[in-house]
Coordinates of C-alpha atoms in Angstrom, one line a residue:
M1 CA -151.3 -39.3 58.9
V2 CA -150.8 -35.9 57.9
S3 CA -150.7 -34.5 61.7
D4 CA -147.6 -34.7 63.6
H5 CA -149.5 -35.0 66.6
H6 CA -150.9 -38.2 65.9
A7 CA -151.7 -41.0 68.6
P8 CA -153.2 -44.1 67.3
D9 CA -153.8 -45.6 70.6
R10 CA -155.9 -42.6 71.8
D11 CA -159.5 -43.1 72.4
R12 CA -161.8 -40.9 70.3
P13 CA -165.2 -39.8 70.8
T14 CA -167.9 -42.1 68.8
G15 CA -169.1 -39.2 67.2
W16 CA -165.7 -38.8 65.4
D17 CA -166.3 -41.7 62.9
G18 CA -167.9 -39.7 60.4
R19 CA -165.5 -36.8 60.0
A20 CA -163.3 -36.4 57.1
G21 CA -159.8 -37.2 57.3
L22 CA -156.9 -38.9 55.7
R23 CA -155.0 -41.6 56.9
L24 CA -152.4 -43.5 55.0
V25 CA -152.3 -47.3 55.3
D26 CA -149.9 -49.8 53.7
A27 CA -150.6 -50.8 50.2
D28 CA -150.8 -54.8 49.5
A29 CA -148.6 -54.1 46.1
P30 CA -147.3 -50.6 45.7
G31 CA -146.1 -51.4 42.0
D32 CA -143.6 -49.2 40.2
P33 CA -142.6 -46.0 42.0
A34 CA -142.0 -44.4 38.7
A35 CA -145.6 -44.6 37.6
W36 CA -147.1 -42.9 40.7
L37 CA -148.7 -39.6 40.0
V38 CA -147.6 -37.0 42.4
N39 CA -148.6 -33.5 42.4
E40 CA -149.7 -33.5 38.7
R41 CA -150.3 -30.0 37.3
L42 CA -154.3 -29.6 36.6
T43 CA -155.5 -27.4 33.8
Y44 CA -159.0 -25.9 34.3
R45 CA -161.3 -25.1 31.2
Q46 CA -164.8 -24.0 31.2
C47 CA -167.7 -26.7 30.4
A48 CA -169.0 -26.0 26.9
A49 CA -172.8 -25.7 28.1
C50 CA -172.6 -23.8 31.6
A51 CA -169.0 -22.4 31.7
S52 CA -168.4 -23.5 34.9
R53 CA -164.4 -24.0 35.5
I54 CA -163.6 -28.0 35.6
P55 CA -160.2 -29.8 35.2
D56 CA -159.5 -30.9 31.6
L57 CA -159.7 -34.4 32.3
P58 CA -160.0 -37.1 29.4
E59 CA -163.1 -38.5 31.2
R60 CA -164.9 -35.1 30.9
H61 CA -164.9 -34.8 27.2
V62 CA -167.6 -36.3 25.4
L63 CA -167.0 -38.0 22.3
T64 CA -170.2 -37.6 20.3
E65 CA -172.2 -34.0 19.8
W66 CA -174.1 -33.6 22.7
T67 CA -176.8 -31.4 24.6
P68 CA -176.8 -30.7 28.3
C69 CA -178.9 -32.4 30.9
R70 CA -179.9 -29.3 32.7
A71 CA -181.5 -26.0 31.6
W72 CA -180.4 -23.5 34.5
A73 CA -177.0 -23.6 36.3
T74 CA -176.2 -21.6 39.5
K75 CA -173.7 -18.8 39.2
G76 CA -171.7 -17.0 42.1
R77 CA -170.5 -18.1 45.5
S78 CA -171.9 -15.8 47.9
Q79 CA -175.0 -15.9 49.4
Y80 CA -176.3 -12.3 48.0
R81 CA -174.7 -12.4 44.7
R82 CA -175.9 -15.9 43.6
S83 CA -178.2 -16.2 40.4
Q84 CA -179.7 -18.9 37.9
V85 CA -178.6 -18.4 34.4
P86 CA -179.5 -20.4 31.3
V87 CA -177.3 -22.9 30.0
D88 CA -176.3 -23.1 26.3
Q89 CA -178.5 -26.0 24.9
G90 CA -176.2 -26.6 21.8
P91 CA -175.6 -29.0 20.2
H92 CA -172.1 -28.8 21.3
P93 CA -169.1 -30.3 19.1
V94 CA -167.6 -33.7 19.4
D95 CA -164.7 -33.9 22.4
S96 CA -165.9 -30.7 24.2
L97 CA -165.7 -30.3 28.0
A98 CA -168.7 -31.2 30.0
C99 CA -169.3 -30.9 33.8
S100 CA -170.9 -33.6 36.0
D101 CA -173.8 -31.4 36.2
C102 CA -174.4 -30.9 32.3
D103 CA -172.9 -34.3 31.0
P104 CA -175.7 -36.2 29.1
R105 CA -174.0 -39.6 29.7
P106 CA -175.6 -42.1 32.1
G107 CA -173.4 -42.5 35.4
T108 CA -171.5 -39.2 35.3
A109 CA -173.8 -37.1 37.3
R110 CA -172.8 -35.4 40.6
R111 CA -173.7 -37.5 43.7

């Protein structure tokens, strides 16, 4: 547990089952500690189509020329400054970054 006030024997209300949290459990086969990734630095880059910031990970690179799955993207975070902007329809070059909303590959859409 992350909290130092953890009491595993304490009864919790039944409505707390769906709340998010972090619980550490023993691993069956922890493996080699030298191979564990801890606090690895992430580099953020822009999606080639909608310019949203996404982590530059190998699974986010599309290995063929591609066009995005959507035509519009939402920009802005606040309630009053949010707007719809058009997405660059491409085609985008090989090995360019695609966010989960623009990625044309099956099984990569945001859930």
